[in-house]
Amino acid sequence: MSWDATILTLYPEMFPGPLGLSLAGRALAEGIWSLETVQIRDFAADRHRSVDDTPAGGGAGMVMRADVLAASIDHVLAKRPGAPLLAMTPRGRLLDQDLVRALAGGPGVSILCGRFEGMDERLFEARPVVPVSVGDYVLSGGEPGALALLDACVRLLPGVMGAASSGEEESFESGLLEYPHYTRPVEWEGRRIPEVLRSGDHARIAAWRAERARADTRSRRPDLVERHRDARRPPPSGAQRGQESDET
Ligand code: SAH
């Protein structure tokens, strides 16, 4: 059984795009995962096949119509009732490795890609759509976000990554950034690979890596250190999680 992705988009030509190459491309050819696109415009009911209209309340740009989006979603939900349905939007929950792991462990995913100023908000009330953001910046469309999400999921599917263990020590899997990597030549532009990595002493290497992961995360991503600490600290008995983090 393959992991099945369905993309609702105005630009189906963007898929599989970069996911047709390398690791994901090979897995796609082998049938480990499948990809189907749905053209949102096919669900427009009027003569001009319009999918958008001017924003209520005024302002720049156009808004994707709820009725057209809902028709395309209903088509996908009928075909793939078991797969979670996500919508790409900067207003969504941030995509992280926890969500990626959960999605990769399921039957697949359906992803609605926005364009223009975004989607009519009533869609999110009327359909079981989970709004997801790929980061605190604005893309011109949801498609590059969907490609990033799929790439992150596909590499976790059984049989996709070369070394089975290489997913486990990576950035975010432990809640921290991963330690830095080095390879030959031993000396390059006067810089040497840290001596400990060439010592053959596995315990020392592991300790060095753990320390570098902590130090680099502290200096580059203090937000991750906070979360890592909160996740490991048992909540004081009787105290509520939300209140505790409000105090810190
Ligand atoms: N006016 C909107 C941005 C619209 S960008 C706002 O300020 O919130 C057009 C489309 O690109 C969006 O509908 C969404 O599908 C996609 N998009 C843009 N930035 C994104 C992000 N950070 N994460 C996920 N999708 C994004």
Short mmCIF file of C-alpha atoms and ligand atoms in Angstrom, two decimals:
data_model
loop_
_atom_site.label_atom_id
_atom_site.label_comp_id
_atom_site.label_asym_id
_atom_site.label_seq_id
_atom_site.Cartn_x
_atom_site.Cartn_y
_atom_site.Cartn_z
CA MET A 1 0.00 0.00 0.00
CA SER A 2 1.46 3.35 -0.97
CA TRP A 3 1.37 6.71 0.82
CA ASP A 4 -0.97 8.82 -1.30
CA ALA A 5 -0.76 12.58 -1.78
CA THR A 6 -3.46 14.68 -3.45
CA ILE A 7 -2.76 18.34 -4.27
CA LEU A 8 -5.58 20.80 -4.97
CA THR A 9 -4.07 23.63 -6.99
CA LEU A 10 -4.50 26.09 -9.84
CA TYR A 11 -1.04 25.02 -11.06
CA PRO A 12 -0.91 21.21 -11.34
CA GLU A 13 2.11 21.58 -13.67
CA MET A 14 4.19 22.42 -10.58
CA PHE A 15 3.94 18.75 -9.46
CA PRO A 16 5.84 16.52 -8.97
CA GLY A 17 8.43 19.17 -9.97
CA PRO A 18 11.51 18.72 -7.77
CA LEU A 19 9.90 15.66 -6.14
CA GLY A 20 10.28 13.79 -9.44
CA LEU A 21 14.06 13.68 -8.86
CA SER A 22 16.51 12.11 -6.41
CA LEU A 23 15.23 10.29 -3.32
CA ALA A 24 11.56 11.30 -3.63
CA GLY A 25 11.55 10.75 -7.41
CA ARG A 26 12.92 7.23 -7.07
CA ALA A 27 10.37 6.42 -4.37
CA LEU A 28 7.60 7.81 -6.59
CA ALA A 29 8.72 5.62 -9.51
CA GLU A 30 8.88 2.60 -7.18
CA GLY A 31 5.30 3.20 -5.99
CA ILE A 32 6.27 3.85 -2.35
CA TRP A 33 4.17 6.99 -2.62
CA SER A 34 1.76 8.36 -5.22
CA LEU A 35 0.87 11.88 -6.30
CA GLU A 36 -2.34 13.13 -7.83
CA THR A 37 -3.29 16.72 -8.64
CA VAL A 38 -6.77 18.20 -8.73
CA GLN A 39 -7.33 21.36 -10.78
CA ILE A 40 -9.41 23.68 -8.60
CA ARG A 41 -10.67 25.54 -11.68
CA ASP A 42 -12.50 22.38 -12.82
CA PHE A 43 -14.93 23.03 -9.96
CA ALA A 44 -15.87 26.58 -10.98
CA ALA A 45 -19.51 26.67 -11.96
CA ASP A 46 -19.80 29.83 -14.04
CA ARG A 47 -19.13 30.45 -17.72
CA HIS A 48 -15.80 32.18 -17.06
CA ARG A 49 -14.63 29.42 -14.72
CA SER A 50 -13.75 32.04 -12.11
CA VAL A 51 -12.24 30.83 -8.84
CA ASP A 52 -11.77 34.20 -7.15
CA ASP A 53 -13.53 37.50 -6.48
CA THR A 54 -12.78 40.87 -4.89
CA PRO A 55 -12.32 41.00 -1.09
CA ALA A 56 -15.33 41.89 1.05
CA GLY A 57 -14.57 45.11 2.87
CA GLY A 58 -12.27 46.32 0.11
CA GLY A 59 -8.51 46.15 -0.31
CA ALA A 60 -6.01 44.84 -2.80
CA GLY A 61 -6.04 41.54 -4.66
CA MET A 62 -8.53 38.74 -5.02
CA VAL A 63 -9.88 36.05 -2.67
CA MET A 64 -10.50 32.40 -3.56
CA ARG A 65 -14.20 31.59 -3.41
CA ALA A 66 -15.49 29.26 -0.68
CA ASP A 67 -18.03 27.55 -2.95
CA VAL A 68 -15.46 26.61 -5.61
CA LEU A 69 -12.89 25.45 -3.02
CA ALA A 70 -15.54 23.43 -1.15
CA ALA A 71 -16.58 21.66 -4.37
CA SER A 72 -12.98 20.64 -5.05
CA ILE A 73 -12.54 19.54 -1.43
CA ASP A 74 -15.74 17.48 -1.44
CA HIS A 75 -14.46 15.68 -4.54
CA VAL A 76 -11.19 14.81 -2.77
CA LEU A 77 -12.86 13.88 0.54
CA ALA A 78 -15.15 11.46 -1.30
CA LYS A 79 -12.17 9.82 -3.02
CA ARG A 80 -9.77 9.87 -0.06
CA PRO A 81 -11.92 9.94 3.08
CA GLY A 82 -9.12 8.64 5.31
CA ALA A 83 -6.39 11.17 4.47
CA PRO A 84 -6.01 14.37 6.51
CA LEU A 85 -6.82 17.51 4.55
CA LEU A 86 -4.47 20.47 5.03
CA ALA A 87 -4.68 23.98 3.61
CA MET A 88 -1.53 26.05 3.05
CA THR A 89 -1.84 29.44 4.72
CA PRO A 90 0.46 31.74 6.72
CA ARG A 91 -2.37 31.84 9.28
CA GLY A 92 -2.01 28.12 10.05
CA ARG A 93 -0.11 26.11 12.67
CA LEU A 94 3.59 25.96 11.91
CA LEU A 95 4.78 22.85 10.11
CA ASP A 96 7.34 21.04 12.26
CA GLN A 97 8.95 17.61 12.46
CA ASP A 98 6.25 16.33 14.84
CA LEU A 99 3.53 17.06 12.29
CA VAL A 100 5.69 15.66 9.48
CA ARG A 101 6.22 12.42 11.43
CA ALA A 102 2.50 12.10 12.18
CA LEU A 103 1.56 12.65 8.53
CA ALA A 104 4.23 10.24 7.25
CA GLY A 105 2.86 7.58 9.61
CA GLY A 106 -0.64 7.90 8.17
CA PRO A 107 -2.27 6.90 4.87
CA GLY A 108 -1.16 10.06 3.04
CA VAL A 109 -2.25 13.67 2.83
CA SER A 110 -4.41 16.03 0.78
CA ILE A 111 -3.19 19.63 0.50
CA LEU A 112 -5.12 22.66 -0.68
CA CYS A 113 -2.84 25.36 -2.15
CA GLY A 114 -3.95 28.99 -2.04
CA ARG A 115 -3.15 31.83 -4.45
CA PHE A 116 -3.92 35.56 -4.58
CA GLU A 117 -4.80 37.05 -1.14
CA GLY A 118 -5.88 33.70 0.22
CA MET A 119 -9.12 31.76 0.80
CA ASP A 120 -12.58 32.76 2.00
CA GLU A 121 -12.47 32.11 5.76
CA ARG A 122 -15.87 30.36 5.80
CA LEU A 123 -14.21 27.37 4.15
CA PHE A 124 -12.33 26.61 7.38
CA GLU A 125 -15.58 26.64 9.34
CA ALA A 126 -17.53 24.50 6.90
CA ARG A 127 -15.03 21.77 6.02
CA PRO A 128 -12.56 19.64 8.04
CA VAL A 129 -9.52 21.56 6.82
CA VAL A 130 -6.38 21.99 8.95
CA PRO A 131 -4.61 25.31 8.22
CA VAL A 132 -0.82 24.80 8.04
CA SER A 133 1.97 27.35 7.56
CA VAL A 134 5.49 26.50 6.41
CA GLY A 135 7.03 29.52 8.16
CA ASP A 136 6.69 33.13 9.14
CA TYR A 137 7.06 34.59 5.66
CA VAL A 138 4.67 34.99 2.73
CA LEU A 139 4.86 32.89 -0.44
CA SER A 140 2.99 33.78 -3.62
CA GLY A 141 1.17 30.45 -3.48
CA GLY A 142 0.78 27.31 -1.39
CA GLU A 143 2.50 25.05 -3.94
CA PRO A 144 6.13 25.54 -2.79
CA GLY A 145 4.91 24.91 0.76
CA ALA A 146 3.14 21.71 -0.30
CA LEU A 147 6.33 20.55 -2.05
CA ALA A 148 8.35 21.16 1.12
CA LEU A 149 5.80 19.31 3.26
CA LEU A 150 5.69 16.33 0.88
CA ASP A 151 9.48 16.17 0.66
CA ALA A 152 9.77 16.08 4.46
CA CYS A 153 7.15 13.29 4.71
CA VAL A 154 8.35 11.13 1.81
CA ARG A 155 11.93 10.84 3.09
CA LEU A 156 10.53 9.25 6.28
CA LEU A 157 8.55 6.54 4.45
CA PRO A 158 9.93 3.02 4.91
CA GLY A 159 12.38 2.15 2.14
CA VAL A 160 13.06 5.73 1.01
CA MET A 161 16.18 6.73 2.94
CA GLY A 162 19.39 4.80 2.41
CA ALA A 163 20.61 4.28 5.96
CA ALA A 164 17.63 3.39 8.12
CA SER A 165 19.14 5.18 11.11
CA SER A 166 19.92 8.48 9.45
CA GLY A 167 16.50 9.93 10.31
CA GLU A 168 16.86 9.47 14.04
CA GLU A 169 19.72 11.76 15.08
CA GLU A 170 18.72 14.64 12.88
CA SER A 171 17.79 18.20 13.67
CA PHE A 172 14.49 18.47 15.58
CA GLU A 173 14.13 14.71 16.18
CA SER A 174 15.59 15.23 19.67
CA GLY A 175 14.06 18.69 19.96
CA LEU A 176 17.47 20.24 19.21
CA LEU A 177 19.47 21.09 16.09
CA GLU A 178 21.75 18.34 14.89
CA TYR A 179 25.54 18.49 15.51
CA PRO A 180 27.70 19.75 12.59
CA HIS A 181 29.17 17.42 9.98
CA TYR A 182 32.66 17.15 8.43
CA THR A 183 34.26 15.01 5.73
CA ARG A 184 37.61 14.74 3.89
CA PRO A 185 39.90 16.49 3.18
CA VAL A 186 41.11 16.56 6.77
CA GLU A 187 42.60 20.00 6.19
CA TRP A 188 40.92 22.58 3.96
CA GLU A 189 41.99 26.23 3.66
CA GLY A 190 43.96 25.79 6.87
CA ARG A 191 40.97 24.45 8.80
CA ARG A 192 41.13 20.98 10.31
CA ILE A 193 38.34 18.55 11.12
CA PRO A 194 37.91 18.59 14.94
CA GLU A 195 40.46 16.12 16.29
CA VAL A 196 37.96 14.20 18.43
CA LEU A 197 36.08 13.07 15.32
CA ARG A 198 39.25 11.35 14.09
CA SER A 199 40.04 9.71 17.44
CA GLY A 200 37.97 6.55 16.90
CA ASP A 201 36.74 6.95 20.50
CA HIS A 202 32.99 6.52 20.07
CA ALA A 203 32.05 7.64 23.56
CA ARG A 204 34.05 10.86 23.24
CA ILE A 205 32.62 11.48 19.77
CA ALA A 206 29.07 11.02 21.05
CA ALA A 207 29.73 13.38 23.97
CA TRP A 208 31.25 16.03 21.64
CA ARG A 209 28.31 15.80 19.28
CA ALA A 210 25.76 16.09 22.07
CA GLU A 211 27.56 19.16 23.45
CA ARG A 212 27.78 20.83 20.02
CA ALA A 213 24.08 20.13 19.38
CA ARG A 214 23.23 21.82 22.68
CA ALA A 215 25.61 24.77 22.18
CA ASP A 216 24.57 25.46 18.58
CA THR A 217 20.89 25.22 19.45
CA ARG A 218 21.44 27.62 22.37
CA SER A 219 23.10 30.25 20.20
CA ARG A 220 21.04 29.85 16.99
CA ARG A 221 17.62 28.73 18.20
CA PRO A 222 17.02 29.68 21.85
CA ASP A 223 13.31 29.09 21.20
CA LEU A 224 14.00 25.38 20.65
CA VAL A 225 16.01 25.13 23.90
CA GLU A 226 13.04 26.56 25.81
CA ARG A 227 10.65 24.06 24.28
CA HIS A 228 13.07 21.16 24.80
CA ARG A 229 13.38 22.07 28.50
CA ASP A 230 9.60 22.45 28.91
CA ALA A 231 8.96 19.11 27.23
CA ARG A 232 11.35 17.29 29.59
CA ARG A 233 10.30 18.97 32.82
CA PRO A 234 7.38 17.14 34.43
CA PRO A 235 4.58 19.58 35.28
CA PRO A 236 4.33 20.21 39.05
CA SER A 237 1.44 18.12 40.39
CA GLY A 238 -1.84 19.96 40.32
CA ALA A 239 -0.44 22.79 38.21
CA GLN A 240 -1.72 23.30 34.71
CA ARG A 241 0.65 23.28 31.80
CA GLY A 242 -0.68 26.53 30.28
CA GLN A 243 -0.33 28.47 33.52
CA GLU A 244 3.20 27.24 34.04
CA SER A 245 4.41 28.49 30.68
CA ASP A 246 2.64 31.81 31.22
CA GLU A 247 4.87 32.45 34.21
CA THR A 248 8.16 31.84 32.42
N1 SAH B 1 -2.78 37.55 2.26
C1 SAH B 1 -2.28 36.37 2.87
C2 SAH B 1 -1.13 35.76 2.06
C3 SAH B 1 -1.59 35.16 0.76
S1 SAH B 1 -0.27 34.44 -0.10
C4 SAH B 1 -1.78 36.68 4.27
O1 SAH B 1 -1.20 37.73 4.47
O2 SAH B 1 -1.96 35.86 5.17
C5 SAH B 1 -1.12 33.37 -1.22
C6 SAH B 1 -1.16 31.92 -0.83
O3 SAH B 1 0.17 31.44 -0.66
C7 SAH B 1 -1.86 31.61 0.47
O4 SAH B 1 -3.23 31.44 0.29
C8 SAH B 1 -1.21 30.30 0.88
O5 SAH B 1 -1.83 29.17 0.27
C9 SAH B 1 0.20 30.43 0.31
N2 SAH B 1 1.16 30.82 1.36
C10 SAH B 1 1.81 31.99 1.48
N3 SAH B 1 2.63 32.00 2.53
C11 SAH B 1 2.53 30.78 3.10
C12 SAH B 1 3.11 30.18 4.25
N4 SAH B 1 3.99 30.81 5.02
N5 SAH B 1 2.75 28.91 4.55
C13 SAH B 1 1.85 28.24 3.78
N6 SAH B 1 1.26 28.76 2.70
C14 SAH B 1 1.58 30.02 2.36
#
